[in-house]
Structures are given as structure tokens and as C-alpha cells.
Amino acid sequence: LKPFFEEYSATTMPIRIEGPTEQDRQTVIATERKNRAALNRSNIQGLIRNSKLHADCKGDPYAFASAKGVHAELSRLTSSKTGSACDFDTEQLQAWSNWTTGSCS
């Protein structure tokens, strides 16, 4: 068996009859985890978009799926009404319009 490993190592890629080193094992595991995470990230939008659960969805179901988290963060930062994640409310726009035209009281 040893001559096979020596020939394979010389012609193709280095291998050892004892198997991979611990460092090689850890490198393979880390690479696989990174590749799996990247694949999951790239597939999730298509999986949600093509899901039978969202067959009647008007719009992008991926955007709807992330809207709850976005809403919670935006509602803390904007000056709109409680429960709203808009940058501003219609009433604020009217007040700003009055202020810019000089008709504010």
C-alpha cells in the first residue's frame, strides 16, 4: 500500500498512509462550516420566495419575513407615532409644511 501512497503523493497531491493530520481535519471542518453557512445564506431568499406557504403573497415574502425585525429597530429611531416605523407621519409633514411657508403658530 505504501508505494501507492508515494506515487499518488508525487503525481496528484500529497497524502499520508496514516491519514490526515489533526490540523488538516480542523481545516476541512472549518471550511465546510463556512461553505455551508454561505450556501444557506444564498439559498434562504429563494426558499422563502418559492415556498407554498407564500403562494398568495402579494410582494416579496423575504421582505415581509424580515419586516418585523426592521420595524422594531426603526420604530426606536424615528420620530413617528408609536407603533410606526415610518421616517415621519403625515401630520409631521403638514406641520413642517406650515413651518416652511411661514404659517405656523
PDB file of C-alpha atoms in Angstrom:
ATOM      1  CA  LEU A   1       0.000   0.000   0.000  1.00  0.00           C
ATOM      2  CA  LYS A   2       2.867   2.339   0.781  1.00  0.00           C
ATOM      3  CA  PRO A   3       4.068   2.513  -2.884  1.00  0.00           C
ATOM      4  CA  PHE A   4       0.554   3.590  -3.955  1.00  0.00           C
ATOM      5  CA  PHE A   5       0.541   6.461  -1.441  1.00  0.00           C
ATOM      6  CA  GLU A   6       4.028   7.546  -2.500  1.00  0.00           C
ATOM      7  CA  GLU A   7       3.107   7.509  -6.203  1.00  0.00           C
ATOM      8  CA  TYR A   8      -0.215   9.295  -5.606  1.00  0.00           C
ATOM      9  CA  SER A   9       1.525  11.920  -3.456  1.00  0.00           C
ATOM     10  CA  ALA A  10       4.137  12.518  -6.140  1.00  0.00           C
ATOM     11  CA  THR A  11       1.726  12.733  -9.087  1.00  0.00           C
ATOM     12  CA  THR A  12      -1.505  14.149  -7.698  1.00  0.00           C
ATOM     13  CA  MET A  13      -1.498  15.686  -4.254  1.00  0.00           C
ATOM     14  CA  PRO A  14       0.282  14.948  -1.003  1.00  0.00           C
ATOM     15  CA  ILE A  15      -1.417  12.281   1.108  1.00  0.00           C
ATOM     16  CA  ARG A  16      -0.246  10.176   4.021  1.00  0.00           C
ATOM     17  CA  ILE A  17      -0.840   6.498   4.696  1.00  0.00           C
ATOM     18  CA  GLU A  18      -1.552   7.456   8.329  1.00  0.00           C
ATOM     19  CA  GLY A  19      -4.393   9.723   7.207  1.00  0.00           C
ATOM     20  CA  PRO A  20      -4.796  13.462   7.567  1.00  0.00           C
ATOM     21  CA  THR A  21      -3.134  15.401  10.364  1.00  0.00           C
ATOM     22  CA  GLU A  22      -5.205  17.000  13.102  1.00  0.00           C
ATOM     23  CA  GLN A  23      -4.573  20.397  11.528  1.00  0.00           C
ATOM     24  CA  ASP A  24      -5.861  19.081   8.171  1.00  0.00           C
ATOM     25  CA  ARG A  25      -9.007  17.766   9.881  1.00  0.00           C
ATOM     26  CA  GLN A  26      -9.668  21.082  11.596  1.00  0.00           C
ATOM     27  CA  THR A  27      -9.116  22.971   8.335  1.00  0.00           C
ATOM     28  CA  VAL A  28     -11.599  20.741   6.491  1.00  0.00           C
ATOM     29  CA  ILE A  29     -14.193  21.144   9.273  1.00  0.00           C
ATOM     30  CA  ALA A  30     -13.806  24.942   9.359  1.00  0.00           C
ATOM     31  CA  THR A  31     -14.011  25.188   5.565  1.00  0.00           C
ATOM     32  CA  GLU A  32     -17.128  23.005   5.450  1.00  0.00           C
ATOM     33  CA  ARG A  33     -18.861  25.115   8.123  1.00  0.00           C
ATOM     34  CA  LYS A  34     -18.022  28.330   6.275  1.00  0.00           C
ATOM     35  CA  ASN A  35     -19.221  26.898   2.949  1.00  0.00           C
ATOM     36  CA  ARG A  36     -22.448  25.551   4.480  1.00  0.00           C
ATOM     37  CA  ALA A  37     -23.241  28.927   6.082  1.00  0.00           C
ATOM     38  CA  ALA A  38     -22.625  30.714   2.772  1.00  0.00           C
ATOM     39  CA  LEU A  39     -24.832  28.222   0.926  1.00  0.00           C
ATOM     40  CA  ASN A  40     -27.620  28.623   3.485  1.00  0.00           C
ATOM     41  CA  ARG A  41     -27.447  32.427   3.202  1.00  0.00           C
ATOM     42  CA  SER A  42     -27.589  32.281  -0.584  1.00  0.00           C
ATOM     43  CA  ASN A  43     -30.492  29.803  -0.637  1.00  0.00           C
ATOM     44  CA  ILE A  44     -32.782  31.269   2.029  1.00  0.00           C
ATOM     45  CA  GLN A  45     -34.297  34.012  -0.134  1.00  0.00           C
ATOM     46  CA  GLY A  46     -35.221  31.581  -2.894  1.00  0.00           C
ATOM     47  CA  LEU A  47     -36.589  29.047  -0.426  1.00  0.00           C
ATOM     48  CA  ILE A  48     -38.856  31.637   1.187  1.00  0.00           C
ATOM     49  CA  ARG A  49     -39.896  33.133  -2.152  1.00  0.00           C
ATOM     50  CA  ASN A  50     -40.784  29.718  -3.620  1.00  0.00           C
ATOM     51  CA  SER A  51     -42.425  28.317  -0.502  1.00  0.00           C
ATOM     52  CA  LYS A  52     -46.002  27.056  -0.924  1.00  0.00           C
ATOM     53  CA  LEU A  53     -46.817  28.922   2.287  1.00  0.00           C
ATOM     54  CA  HIS A  54     -46.390  32.179   0.378  1.00  0.00           C
ATOM     55  CA  ALA A  55     -48.179  31.271  -2.856  1.00  0.00           C
ATOM     56  CA  ASP A  56     -50.787  34.025  -2.326  1.00  0.00           C
ATOM     57  CA  CYS A  57     -48.315  36.635  -1.074  1.00  0.00           C
ATOM     58  CA  LYS A  58     -48.514  39.930  -2.926  1.00  0.00           C
ATOM     59  CA  GLY A  59     -44.929  41.161  -2.939  1.00  0.00           C
ATOM     60  CA  ASP A  60     -41.623  39.749  -1.804  1.00  0.00           C
ATOM     61  CA  PRO A  61     -42.160  37.270   1.053  1.00  0.00           C
ATOM     62  CA  TYR A  62     -38.495  37.594   2.060  1.00  0.00           C
ATOM     63  CA  ALA A  63     -39.030  41.320   2.643  1.00  0.00           C
ATOM     64  CA  PHE A  64     -42.166  40.560   4.666  1.00  0.00           C
ATOM     65  CA  ALA A  65     -40.287  37.939   6.696  1.00  0.00           C
ATOM     66  CA  SER A  66     -37.656  40.481   7.715  1.00  0.00           C
ATOM     67  CA  ALA A  67     -40.088  43.394   8.176  1.00  0.00           C
ATOM     68  CA  LYS A  68     -40.890  42.637  11.820  1.00  0.00           C
ATOM     69  CA  GLY A  69     -37.264  42.937  12.893  1.00  0.00           C
ATOM     70  CA  VAL A  70     -36.724  46.043  10.802  1.00  0.00           C
ATOM     71  CA  HIS A  71     -39.901  47.639  12.175  1.00  0.00           C
ATOM     72  CA  ALA A  72     -38.820  47.097  15.774  1.00  0.00           C
ATOM     73  CA  GLU A  73     -35.457  48.764  15.181  1.00  0.00           C
ATOM     74  CA  LEU A  74     -36.789  51.652  13.084  1.00  0.00           C
ATOM     75  CA  SER A  75     -39.603  52.484  15.485  1.00  0.00           C
ATOM     76  CA  ARG A  76     -36.998  53.169  18.192  1.00  0.00           C
ATOM     77  CA  LEU A  77     -35.088  55.599  15.964  1.00  0.00           C
ATOM     78  CA  THR A  78     -37.746  57.588  14.125  1.00  0.00           C
ATOM     79  CA  SER A  79     -39.932  60.393  15.373  1.00  0.00           C
ATOM     80  CA  SER A  80     -43.140  58.930  14.004  1.00  0.00           C
ATOM     81  CA  LYS A  81     -46.103  57.757  16.094  1.00  0.00           C
ATOM     82  CA  THR A  82     -45.752  54.834  18.476  1.00  0.00           C
ATOM     83  CA  GLY A  83     -46.032  51.583  16.552  1.00  0.00           C
ATOM     84  CA  SER A  84     -44.959  53.184  13.274  1.00  0.00           C
ATOM     85  CA  ALA A  85     -41.600  52.629  11.612  1.00  0.00           C
ATOM     86  CA  CYS A  86     -42.066  55.414   9.074  1.00  0.00           C
ATOM     87  CA  ASP A  87     -39.450  58.152   8.984  1.00  0.00           C
ATOM     88  CA  PHE A  88     -42.242  60.637   9.660  1.00  0.00           C
ATOM     89  CA  ASP A  89     -46.023  60.736   9.791  1.00  0.00           C
ATOM     90  CA  THR A  90     -48.405  62.700   7.581  1.00  0.00           C
ATOM     91  CA  GLU A  91     -49.170  65.066  10.481  1.00  0.00           C
ATOM     92  CA  GLN A  92     -45.471  65.838  10.844  1.00  0.00           C
ATOM     93  CA  LEU A  93     -45.210  66.555   7.130  1.00  0.00           C
ATOM     94  CA  GLN A  94     -48.109  69.022   7.390  1.00  0.00           C
ATOM     95  CA  ALA A  95     -46.518  70.729  10.413  1.00  0.00           C
ATOM     96  CA  TRP A  96     -43.204  71.013   8.562  1.00  0.00           C
ATOM     97  CA  SER A  97     -45.006  72.396   5.503  1.00  0.00           C
ATOM     98  CA  ASN A  98     -46.710  75.033   7.652  1.00  0.00           C
ATOM     99  CA  TRP A  99     -43.382  75.958   9.248  1.00  0.00           C
ATOM    100  CA  THR A 100     -41.567  76.318   5.913  1.00  0.00           C
ATOM    101  CA  THR A 101     -44.330  78.511   4.435  1.00  0.00           C
ATOM    102  CA  GLY A 102     -44.368  80.785   7.483  1.00  0.00           C
ATOM    103  CA  SER A 103     -47.920  79.875   8.516  1.00  0.00           C
ATOM    104  CA  CYS A 104     -47.052  78.080  11.733  1.00  0.00           C
ATOM    105  CA  SER A 105     -48.476  79.245  15.018  1.00  0.00           C
TER     106      SER A 105
END
